[in-house]
XYZ file of C-alpha atoms in Angstrom:
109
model
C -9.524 -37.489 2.746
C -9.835 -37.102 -1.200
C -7.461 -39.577 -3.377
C -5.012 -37.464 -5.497
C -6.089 -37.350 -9.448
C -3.339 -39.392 -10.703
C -4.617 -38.440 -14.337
C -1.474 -36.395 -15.891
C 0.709 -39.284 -14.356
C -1.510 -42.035 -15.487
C -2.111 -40.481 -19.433
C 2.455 -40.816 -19.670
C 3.532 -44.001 -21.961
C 4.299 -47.140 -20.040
C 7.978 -46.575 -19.030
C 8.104 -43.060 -19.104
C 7.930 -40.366 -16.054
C 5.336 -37.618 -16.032
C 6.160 -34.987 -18.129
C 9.125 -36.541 -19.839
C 7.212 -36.980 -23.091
C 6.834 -32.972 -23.116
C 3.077 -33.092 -22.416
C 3.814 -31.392 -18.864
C 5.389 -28.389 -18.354
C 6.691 -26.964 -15.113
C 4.114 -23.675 -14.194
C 6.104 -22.763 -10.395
C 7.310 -19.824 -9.028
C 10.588 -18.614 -10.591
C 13.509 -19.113 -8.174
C 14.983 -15.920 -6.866
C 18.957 -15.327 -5.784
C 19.286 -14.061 -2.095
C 19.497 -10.024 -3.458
C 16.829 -10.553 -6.143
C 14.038 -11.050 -3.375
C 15.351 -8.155 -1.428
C 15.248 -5.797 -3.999
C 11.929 -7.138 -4.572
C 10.490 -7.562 -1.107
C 11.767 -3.098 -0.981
C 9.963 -2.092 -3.941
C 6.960 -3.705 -2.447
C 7.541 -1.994 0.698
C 8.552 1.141 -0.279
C 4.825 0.994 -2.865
C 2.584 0.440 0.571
C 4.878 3.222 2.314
C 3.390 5.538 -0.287
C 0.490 4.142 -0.557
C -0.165 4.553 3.522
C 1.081 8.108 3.164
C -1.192 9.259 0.302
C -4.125 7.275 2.389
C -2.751 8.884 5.540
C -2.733 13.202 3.328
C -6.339 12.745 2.592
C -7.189 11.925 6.285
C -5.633 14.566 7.069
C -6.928 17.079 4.447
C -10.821 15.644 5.151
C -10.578 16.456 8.827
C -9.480 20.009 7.760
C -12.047 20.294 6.014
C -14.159 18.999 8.774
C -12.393 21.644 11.367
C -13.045 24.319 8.420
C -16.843 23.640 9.047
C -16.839 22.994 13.315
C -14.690 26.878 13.093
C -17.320 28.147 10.712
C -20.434 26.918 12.408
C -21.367 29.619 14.803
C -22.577 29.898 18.135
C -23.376 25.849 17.867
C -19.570 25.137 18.991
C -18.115 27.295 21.805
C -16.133 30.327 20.662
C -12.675 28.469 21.823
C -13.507 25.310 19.863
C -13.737 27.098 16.686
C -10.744 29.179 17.084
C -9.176 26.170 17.841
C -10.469 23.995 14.649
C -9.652 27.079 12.637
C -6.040 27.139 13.748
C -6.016 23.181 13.126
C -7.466 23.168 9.651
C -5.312 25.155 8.370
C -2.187 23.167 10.154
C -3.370 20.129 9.037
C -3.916 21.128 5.518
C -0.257 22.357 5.288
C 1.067 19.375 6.893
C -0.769 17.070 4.478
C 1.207 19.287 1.410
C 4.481 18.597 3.143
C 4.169 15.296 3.530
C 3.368 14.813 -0.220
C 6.041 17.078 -1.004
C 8.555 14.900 1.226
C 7.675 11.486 -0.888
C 7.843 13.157 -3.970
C 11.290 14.145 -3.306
C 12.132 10.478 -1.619
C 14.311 7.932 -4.190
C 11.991 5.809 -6.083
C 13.069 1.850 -5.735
């Protein structure tokens, strides 16, 4: 195991504890009361939440588009697949809107 660098300590006067001659300055985490960290800890919840939505609309607007191409592609997919992945696409598109729409409309924290 390494030996701790006692240099800060060691470069003090004789007499004097680190940092009381103003060389050393204390660089840790601010202290937070009880409801400061909650507040803080929901913001940074309620940012992924959106986040994981907005990731979660363009999933679900690519495999539209994917379904857009599977209905359009002929007589390479069965006729009851496409109809199918036509009626999807368009669902999904317009459930991808409406969950935008619904977090737009949520309270910012």
């Amino acid at each position: 195991m390494a030996e701790p660098d006692h240099t800060l300590a060691s470069a003090a006067e004789p007499g004097t504890e680190p940092g009381a001659g103003g060389n050393v300055r204390e660089l840790g985490r601010v202290v937070e009361t009880g409801a400061e960290r909650v507040r803080r800890l929901q913001r940074e919840t309620h940012a992924l939440a959106q986040e994981q939505v907005e990731i979660l609309a363009r999933d679900m607007e690519g495999m539209a588009l994917r379904m857009g191409e599977i209905a359009e592609g002929g007589d390479a997919y069965p006729i009851g697949i496409r109809e199918l992945c036509s009626r999807m696409a368009d669902e999904l598109a317009q459930q991808a809107k409406v969950l935008m729409a619904i977090m737009d409309r949520a309270p910012k924290y």
